Amino acid sequence: DAGVTQSPTHLIKTRGQQVTLRCSPKSGHDTVSWYQQALGQGPQFIFQYYEEEERQRGNFPDRFSGHQFPNYSSELNVNALLLGDSALYLCASTWGVDYNSPLHFGNGTRLTVT
Amino acid sequence: GESVGLHLPTLSVQEGDNSIINCAYSNSASDYFIWYKQESGKGPQFIIDIRSNMDKRQGQRVTVLLNKTVKHLSLQIAATQPGDSAVYFCAENMSGGGADGLTFGKGTHLIIQP
């Protein structure tokens, strides 16, 4: 039973560039959330996708956008990268939006902006 | 400010002893709480969760206690093992499960002394 998988594992970009991160949810899950984790901090909620729509969003600017595909996989896009966007980006999945199930996280994509 | 926080950034315990990790939350409307373990280079791993209609919940070697009166959450790990070394995060939301964005604390680094 595959857990949450993310790609790539590491990425280096230059300030001003754009980046796309990818996530496949755990088998049987249909809801995908994205979190940003700065070094030494807890994860911060970016947004959540369900039924291919953004369902909920945290306090992140419009430079952060996403997409969910019919197979429930998801992408996180960040435009006009800033040095402060350097972080571990975590994808998490769960089942449904009303059922009380915990989030399962992937191992993340480490993004470095230079 | 953050709705969830930790009392101690680092906790050092002897192998075989019990560990208690504490967490304070400020949002009295929160009704779902969850503990994650994060090892170096990995994503957060689900440990145990509890809803606000409960005071205590037990898992394998772990117990979560919820005191709504003082808005305090704790994670007890019995017979701590070297593999328990990690950063532990508490998180909360108001939706009763993983469906909505979680608010994480900064984490407690558990160190196991041989």
PDB file of C-alpha atoms in Angstrom:
ATOM      1  CA  ASP A   1       0.000   0.000   0.000  1.00  0.00           C
ATOM      2  CA  ALA A   2       1.835   3.083  -1.270  1.00  0.00           C
ATOM      3  CA  GLY A   3       1.921   6.075   0.993  1.00  0.00           C
ATOM      4  CA  VAL A   4       2.021   9.700  -0.112  1.00  0.00           C
ATOM      5  CA  THR A   5       4.726  10.201  -2.733  1.00  0.00           C
ATOM      6  CA  GLN A   6       6.258  13.512  -3.747  1.00  0.00           C
ATOM      7  CA  SER A   7       8.611  14.576  -6.519  1.00  0.00           C
ATOM      8  CA  PRO A   8      11.231  15.816  -6.837  1.00  0.00           C
ATOM      9  CA  THR A   9      12.889  15.281  -3.456  1.00  0.00           C
ATOM     10  CA  HIS A  10      15.180  18.266  -3.848  1.00  0.00           C
ATOM     11  CA  LEU A  11      15.095  21.307  -6.093  1.00  0.00           C
ATOM     12  CA  ILE A  12      17.219  24.420  -6.513  1.00  0.00           C
ATOM     13  CA  LYS A  13      15.750  27.471  -8.221  1.00  0.00           C
ATOM     14  CA  THR A  14      16.736  31.081  -8.756  1.00  0.00           C
ATOM     15  CA  ARG A  15      14.803  34.030  -7.372  1.00  0.00           C
ATOM     16  CA  GLY A  16      12.061  35.072  -9.810  1.00  0.00           C
ATOM     17  CA  GLN A  17      11.673  31.629 -11.360  1.00  0.00           C
ATOM     18  CA  GLN A  18       8.629  29.390 -11.193  1.00  0.00           C
ATOM     19  CA  VAL A  19       8.446  25.875  -9.729  1.00  0.00           C
ATOM     20  CA  THR A  20       6.023  22.941  -9.873  1.00  0.00           C
ATOM     21  CA  LEU A  21       5.955  20.242  -7.207  1.00  0.00           C
ATOM     22  CA  ARG A  22       4.039  16.994  -7.574  1.00  0.00           C
ATOM     23  CA  CYS A  23       2.181  14.697  -5.206  1.00  0.00           C
ATOM     24  CA  SER A  24       0.401  11.360  -5.393  1.00  0.00           C
ATOM     25  CA  PRO A  25      -1.916  10.673  -2.449  1.00  0.00           C
ATOM     26  CA  LYS A  26      -1.986   7.533  -0.385  1.00  0.00           C
ATOM     27  CA  SER A  27      -4.001   4.738  -1.980  1.00  0.00           C
ATOM     28  CA  GLY A  28      -7.692   5.223  -1.249  1.00  0.00           C
ATOM     29  CA  HIS A  29      -7.361   8.925  -0.433  1.00  0.00           C
ATOM     30  CA  ASP A  30      -9.032  11.637  -2.487  1.00  0.00           C
ATOM     31  CA  THR A  31      -8.195  14.860  -0.611  1.00  0.00           C
ATOM     32  CA  VAL A  32      -4.786  16.496  -0.897  1.00  0.00           C
ATOM     33  CA  SER A  33      -3.338  19.288   1.232  1.00  0.00           C
ATOM     34  CA  TRP A  34      -0.080  21.194   0.902  1.00  0.00           C
ATOM     35  CA  TYR A  35       2.035  22.549   3.732  1.00  0.00           C
ATOM     36  CA  GLN A  36       5.192  24.669   3.894  1.00  0.00           C
ATOM     37  CA  GLN A  37       7.729  23.891   6.610  1.00  0.00           C
ATOM     38  CA  ALA A  38      10.523  26.380   7.238  1.00  0.00           C
ATOM     39  CA  LEU A  39      13.636  25.136   9.000  1.00  0.00           C
ATOM     40  CA  GLY A  40      13.003  24.597  12.707  1.00  0.00           C
ATOM     41  CA  GLN A  41       9.291  25.366  12.432  1.00  0.00           C
ATOM     42  CA  GLY A  42       6.076  23.412  12.276  1.00  0.00           C
ATOM     43  CA  PRO A  43       4.309  22.975   8.943  1.00  0.00           C
ATOM     44  CA  GLN A  44       2.028  25.787   7.748  1.00  0.00           C
ATOM     45  CA  PHE A  45      -1.133  25.065   5.800  1.00  0.00           C
ATOM     46  CA  ILE A  46      -1.114  26.358   2.213  1.00  0.00           C
ATOM     47  CA  PHE A  47      -4.299  24.914   0.699  1.00  0.00           C
ATOM     48  CA  GLN A  48      -6.380  21.809   0.181  1.00  0.00           C
ATOM     49  CA  TYR A  49      -7.869  20.218  -2.921  1.00  0.00           C
ATOM     50  CA  TYR A  50     -10.934  18.007  -3.151  1.00  0.00           C
ATOM     51  CA  GLU A  51     -12.876  17.024  -6.257  1.00  0.00           C
ATOM     52  CA  GLU A  52     -10.349  18.977  -8.327  1.00  0.00           C
ATOM     53  CA  GLU A  53     -11.162  22.256  -6.604  1.00  0.00           C
ATOM     54  CA  GLU A  54      -9.392  24.355  -3.996  1.00  0.00           C
ATOM     55  CA  ARG A  55     -11.527  23.853  -0.940  1.00  0.00           C
ATOM     56  CA  GLN A  56      -9.645  25.735   1.744  1.00  0.00           C
ATOM     57  CA  ARG A  57      -6.660  28.083   1.782  1.00  0.00           C
ATOM     58  CA  GLY A  58      -4.226  29.276   4.413  1.00  0.00           C
ATOM     59  CA  ASN A  59      -2.508  32.646   4.604  1.00  0.00           C
ATOM     60  CA  PHE A  60      -0.388  32.403   1.462  1.00  0.00           C
ATOM     61  CA  PRO A  61      -0.230  34.848  -1.482  1.00  0.00           C
ATOM     62  CA  ASP A  62      -1.644  34.183  -4.935  1.00  0.00           C
ATOM     63  CA  ARG A  63       1.851  33.265  -6.131  1.00  0.00           C
ATOM     64  CA  PHE A  64       1.027  29.882  -4.629  1.00  0.00           C
ATOM     65  CA  SER A  65      -1.448  27.945  -6.736  1.00  0.00           C
ATOM     66  CA  GLY A  66      -2.353  24.346  -7.221  1.00  0.00           C
ATOM     67  CA  HIS A  67      -4.241  21.777  -9.153  1.00  0.00           C
ATOM     68  CA  GLN A  68      -5.788  18.394  -8.565  1.00  0.00           C
ATOM     69  CA  PHE A  69      -6.200  15.854 -11.334  1.00  0.00           C
ATOM     70  CA  PRO A  70      -8.982  13.276 -11.854  1.00  0.00           C
ATOM     71  CA  ASN A  71      -6.708  10.551 -10.400  1.00  0.00           C
ATOM     72  CA  TYR A  72      -6.471  12.678  -7.193  1.00  0.00           C
ATOM     73  CA  SER A  73      -2.813  13.563  -7.706  1.00  0.00           C
ATOM     74  CA  SER A  74      -1.901  17.198  -7.206  1.00  0.00           C
ATOM     75  CA  GLU A  75       0.568  19.906  -8.149  1.00  0.00           C
ATOM     76  CA  LEU A  76       1.764  22.936  -6.237  1.00  0.00           C
ATOM     77  CA  ASN A  77       2.972  25.866  -8.319  1.00  0.00           C
ATOM     78  CA  VAL A  78       4.904  28.836  -6.985  1.00  0.00           C
ATOM     79  CA  ASN A  79       5.542  31.840  -9.229  1.00  0.00           C
ATOM     80  CA  ALA A  80       8.073  34.644  -8.867  1.00  0.00           C
ATOM     81  CA  LEU A  81      10.099  32.764  -6.283  1.00  0.00           C
ATOM     82  CA  LEU A  82      11.492  34.666  -3.318  1.00  0.00           C
ATOM     83  CA  LEU A  83      14.399  33.690  -1.107  1.00  0.00           C
ATOM     84  CA  GLY A  84      11.874  33.244   1.702  1.00  0.00           C
ATOM     85  CA  ASP A  85      10.127  30.488  -0.246  1.00  0.00           C
ATOM     86  CA  SER A  86      13.028  28.179   0.579  1.00  0.00           C
ATOM     87  CA  ALA A  87      11.464  25.432   2.688  1.00  0.00           C
ATOM     88  CA  LEU A  88      10.318  21.835   2.824  1.00  0.00           C
ATOM     89  CA  TYR A  89       7.021  21.497   0.971  1.00  0.00           C
ATOM     90  CA  LEU A  90       4.866  18.712   2.315  1.00  0.00           C
ATOM     91  CA  CYS A  91       1.918  17.047   0.676  1.00  0.00           C
ATOM     92  CA  ALA A  92      -0.653  15.267   2.811  1.00  0.00           C
ATOM     93  CA  SER A  93      -3.699  13.230   1.944  1.00  0.00           C
ATOM     94  CA  THR A  94      -6.851  11.980   3.602  1.00  0.00           C
ATOM     95  CA  TRP A  95     -10.202  10.518   2.674  1.00  0.00           C
ATOM     96  CA  GLY A  96     -13.117  12.861   2.073  1.00  0.00           C
ATOM     97  CA  VAL A  97     -13.818  16.196   3.698  1.00  0.00           C
ATOM     98  CA  ASP A  98     -16.432  15.229   6.236  1.00  0.00           C
ATOM     99  CA  TYR A  99     -15.051  11.976   7.521  1.00  0.00           C
ATOM    100  CA  ASN A 100     -12.828  12.278  10.571  1.00  0.00           C
ATOM    101  CA  SER A 101      -9.598  10.787   9.277  1.00  0.00           C
ATOM    102  CA  PRO A 102      -6.059  11.944   9.999  1.00  0.00           C
ATOM    103  CA  LEU A 103      -3.703  13.455   7.453  1.00  0.00           C
ATOM    104  CA  HIS A 104      -0.900  11.287   6.115  1.00  0.00           C
ATOM    105  CA  PHE A 105       2.191  13.167   4.950  1.00  0.00           C
ATOM    106  CA  GLY A 106       4.789  12.497   2.299  1.00  0.00           C
ATOM    107  CA  ASN A 107       8.498  13.090   2.867  1.00  0.00           C
ATOM    108  CA  GLY A 108       8.393  16.438   1.127  1.00  0.00           C
ATOM    109  CA  THR A 109      10.266  18.380  -1.526  1.00  0.00           C
ATOM    110  CA  ARG A 110      13.177  20.475  -0.280  1.00  0.00           C
ATOM    111  CA  LEU A 111      13.130  23.727  -2.281  1.00  0.00           C
ATOM    112  CA  THR A 112      16.118  26.035  -2.161  1.00  0.00           C
ATOM    113  CA  VAL A 113      15.831  29.475  -3.766  1.00  0.00           C
ATOM    114  CA  THR A 114      19.117  31.266  -4.477  1.00  0.00           C
TER     115      THR A 114
ATOM    116  CA  GLY B   1      -0.015  34.424  16.780  1.00  0.00           C
ATOM    117  CA  GLU B   2      -0.028  30.652  16.694  1.00  0.00           C
ATOM    118  CA  SER B   3      -2.943  28.814  18.167  1.00  0.00           C
ATOM    119  CA  VAL B   4      -0.849  25.849  19.235  1.00  0.00           C
ATOM    120  CA  GLY B   5       2.479  25.884  21.014  1.00  0.00           C
ATOM    121  CA  LEU B   6       4.921  23.731  22.923  1.00  0.00           C
ATOM    122  CA  HIS B   7       6.220  24.171  26.444  1.00  0.00           C
ATOM    123  CA  LEU B   8       9.751  22.872  25.778  1.00  0.00           C
ATOM    124  CA  PRO B   9      11.817  22.926  22.592  1.00  0.00           C
ATOM    125  CA  THR B  10      13.991  19.987  23.712  1.00  0.00           C
ATOM    126  CA  LEU B  11      13.313  17.052  26.016  1.00  0.00           C
ATOM    127  CA  SER B  12      16.035  14.590  27.008  1.00  0.00           C
ATOM    128  CA  VAL B  13      15.066  11.243  28.586  1.00  0.00           C
ATOM    129  CA  GLN B  14      16.807   7.999  29.483  1.00  0.00           C
ATOM    130  CA  GLU B  15      16.142   4.960  27.355  1.00  0.00           C
ATOM    131  CA  GLY B  16      13.426   2.898  28.999  1.00  0.00           C
ATOM    132  CA  ASP B  17      11.884   5.829  30.874  1.00  0.00           C
ATOM    133  CA  ASN B  18       8.517   7.323  30.063  1.00  0.00           C
ATOM    134  CA  SER B  19       8.408  10.590  28.091  1.00  0.00           C
ATOM    135  CA  ILE B  20       5.814  13.310  28.433  1.00  0.00           C
ATOM    136  CA  ILE B  21       5.592  15.992  25.779  1.00  0.00           C
ATOM    137  CA  ASN B  22       3.321  18.934  26.464  1.00  0.00           C
ATOM    138  CA  CYS B  23       1.398  21.284  24.250  1.00  0.00           C
ATOM    139  CA  ALA B  24      -0.752  24.331  24.968  1.00  0.00           C
ATOM    140  CA  TYR B  25      -3.414  25.621  22.646  1.00  0.00           C
ATOM    141  CA  SER B  26      -5.225  28.932  22.746  1.00  0.00           C
ATOM    142  CA  ASN B  27      -8.235  28.390  20.485  1.00  0.00           C
ATOM    143  CA  SER B  28     -11.072  27.167  22.674  1.00  0.00           C
ATOM    144  CA  ALA B  29     -13.077  26.361  19.526  1.00  0.00           C
ATOM    145  CA  SER B  30     -10.595  23.674  18.491  1.00  0.00           C
ATOM    146  CA  ASP B  31     -12.162  20.243  18.597  1.00  0.00           C
ATOM    147  CA  TYR B  32      -9.566  17.993  17.013  1.00  0.00           C
ATOM    148  CA  PHE B  33      -5.986  17.453  18.123  1.00  0.00           C
ATOM    149  CA  ILE B  34      -3.279  15.306  16.632  1.00  0.00           C
ATOM    150  CA  TRP B  35       0.315  14.358  17.347  1.00  0.00           C
ATOM    151  CA  TYR B  36       2.942  13.823  14.690  1.00  0.00           C
ATOM    152  CA  LYS B  37       6.493  12.512  14.864  1.00  0.00           C
ATOM    153  CA  GLN B  38       9.025  13.847  12.391  1.00  0.00           C
ATOM    154  CA  GLU B  39      12.392  12.213  11.917  1.00  0.00           C
ATOM    155  CA  SER B  40      15.226  13.990  10.176  1.00  0.00           C
ATOM    156  CA  GLY B  41      14.717  14.137   6.416  1.00  0.00           C
ATOM    157  CA  LYS B  42      11.188  12.733   6.571  1.00  0.00           C
ATOM    158  CA  GLY B  43       7.652  14.022   6.626  1.00  0.00           C
ATOM    159  CA  PRO B  44       5.491  14.057   9.762  1.00  0.00           C
ATOM    160  CA  GLN B  45       4.245  10.611  10.754  1.00  0.00           C
ATOM    161  CA  PHE B  46       0.818  10.254  12.385  1.00  0.00           C
ATOM    162  CA  ILE B  47       0.984   9.015  15.996  1.00  0.00           C
ATOM    163  CA  ILE B  48      -2.417   9.502  17.578  1.00  0.00           C
ATOM    164  CA  ASP B  49      -5.373  11.875  17.510  1.00  0.00           C
ATOM    165  CA  ILE B  50      -8.133  12.861  19.910  1.00  0.00           C
ATOM    166  CA  ARG B  51     -11.369  14.764  19.641  1.00  0.00           C
ATOM    167  CA  SER B  52     -12.682  17.256  22.143  1.00  0.00           C
ATOM    168  CA  ASN B  53     -15.380  14.911  23.409  1.00  0.00           C
ATOM    169  CA  MET B  54     -12.641  12.713  24.892  1.00  0.00           C
ATOM    170  CA  ASP B  55     -10.099  13.240  27.694  1.00  0.00           C
ATOM    171  CA  LYS B  56      -7.797  10.364  26.974  1.00  0.00           C
ATOM    172  CA  ARG B  57      -6.919   8.032  24.160  1.00  0.00           C
ATOM    173  CA  GLN B  58      -4.417   5.219  24.091  1.00  0.00           C
ATOM    174  CA  GLY B  59      -2.437   3.683  21.284  1.00  0.00           C
ATOM    175  CA  GLN B  60       0.504   1.356  21.134  1.00  0.00           C
ATOM    176  CA  ARG B  61       2.929   2.681  23.806  1.00  0.00           C
ATOM    177  CA  VAL B  62       1.405   6.151  23.497  1.00  0.00           C
ATOM    178  CA  THR B  63      -1.319   7.996  25.360  1.00  0.00           C
ATOM    179  CA  VAL B  64      -2.756  11.408  24.587  1.00  0.00           C
ATOM    180  CA  LEU B  65      -4.404  13.432  27.327  1.00  0.00           C
ATOM    181  CA  LEU B  66      -6.619  16.432  26.673  1.00  0.00           C
ATOM    182  CA  ASN B  67      -7.487  18.966  29.364  1.00  0.00           C
ATOM    183  CA  LYS B  68      -9.972  21.387  27.860  1.00  0.00           C
ATOM    184  CA  THR B  69     -10.261  23.420  31.052  1.00  0.00           C
ATOM    185  CA  VAL B  70      -6.683  24.651  30.791  1.00  0.00           C
ATOM    186  CA  LYS B  71      -6.350  24.028  27.042  1.00  0.00           C
ATOM    187  CA  HIS B  72      -3.527  21.580  27.432  1.00  0.00           C
ATOM    188  CA  LEU B  73      -2.568  18.501  25.457  1.00  0.00           C
ATOM    189  CA  SER B  74       0.095  15.949  26.287  1.00  0.00           C
ATOM    190  CA  LEU B  75       1.666  12.930  24.645  1.00  0.00           C
ATOM    191  CA  GLN B  76       3.002  10.169  26.853  1.00  0.00           C
ATOM    192  CA  ILE B  77       5.400   7.608  25.399  1.00  0.00           C
ATOM    193  CA  ALA B  78       5.974   4.522  27.511  1.00  0.00           C
ATOM    194  CA  ALA B  79       9.365   2.801  27.757  1.00  0.00           C
ATOM    195  CA  THR B  80      11.109   5.217  25.413  1.00  0.00           C
ATOM    196  CA  GLN B  81      13.315   3.594  22.785  1.00  0.00           C
ATOM    197  CA  PRO B  82      16.135   5.018  20.621  1.00  0.00           C
ATOM    198  CA  GLY B  83      13.777   4.960  17.648  1.00  0.00           C
ATOM    199  CA  ASP B  84      11.567   7.478  19.426  1.00  0.00           C
ATOM    200  CA  SER B  85      14.169  10.210  18.872  1.00  0.00           C
ATOM    201  CA  ALA B  86      12.480  12.802  16.676  1.00  0.00           C
ATOM    202  CA  VAL B  87      10.692  16.143  16.712  1.00  0.00           C
ATOM    203  CA  TYR B  88       7.132  15.860  17.967  1.00  0.00           C
ATOM    204  CA  PHE B  89       4.439  18.271  16.829  1.00  0.00           C
ATOM    205  CA  CYS B  90       0.968  18.812  18.146  1.00  0.00           C
ATOM    206  CA  ALA B  91      -1.613  20.264  15.781  1.00  0.00           C
ATOM    207  CA  GLU B  92      -5.259  21.250  15.940  1.00  0.00           C
ATOM    208  CA  ASN B  93      -8.221  22.381  13.916  1.00  0.00           C
ATOM    209  CA  MET B  94     -11.885  23.044  14.375  1.00  0.00           C
ATOM    210  CA  SER B  95     -13.275  20.570  11.887  1.00  0.00           C
ATOM    211  CA  GLY B  96     -12.897  17.318  13.770  1.00  0.00           C
ATOM    212  CA  GLY B  97     -10.510  15.611  11.390  1.00  0.00           C
ATOM    213  CA  GLY B  98      -7.899  15.956   8.683  1.00  0.00           C
ATOM    214  CA  ALA B  99     -10.279  17.554   6.227  1.00  0.00           C
ATOM    215  CA  ASP B 100      -9.368  21.131   7.120  1.00  0.00           C
ATOM    216  CA  GLY B 101      -6.045  22.871   7.553  1.00  0.00           C
ATOM    217  CA  LEU B 102      -4.156  21.964  10.690  1.00  0.00           C
ATOM    218  CA  THR B 103      -2.378  24.547  12.835  1.00  0.00           C
ATOM    219  CA  PHE B 104       0.944  23.188  14.067  1.00  0.00           C
ATOM    220  CA  GLY B 105       3.116  24.189  16.985  1.00  0.00           C
ATOM    221  CA  LYS B 106       6.877  24.609  16.728  1.00  0.00           C
ATOM    222  CA  GLY B 107       7.700  21.126  17.956  1.00  0.00           C
ATOM    223  CA  THR B 108       9.630  19.413  20.743  1.00  0.00           C
ATOM    224  CA  HIS B 109      12.860  17.609  19.977  1.00  0.00           C
ATOM    225  CA  LEU B 110      12.927  14.352  21.977  1.00  0.00           C
ATOM    226  CA  ILE B 111      16.442  13.096  22.666  1.00  0.00           C
ATOM    227  CA  ILE B 112      16.976   9.587  24.028  1.00  0.00           C
ATOM    228  CA  GLN B 113      19.989   9.103  26.289  1.00  0.00           C
ATOM    229  CA  PRO B 114      21.463   5.569  26.361  1.00  0.00           C
TER     230      PRO B 114
END
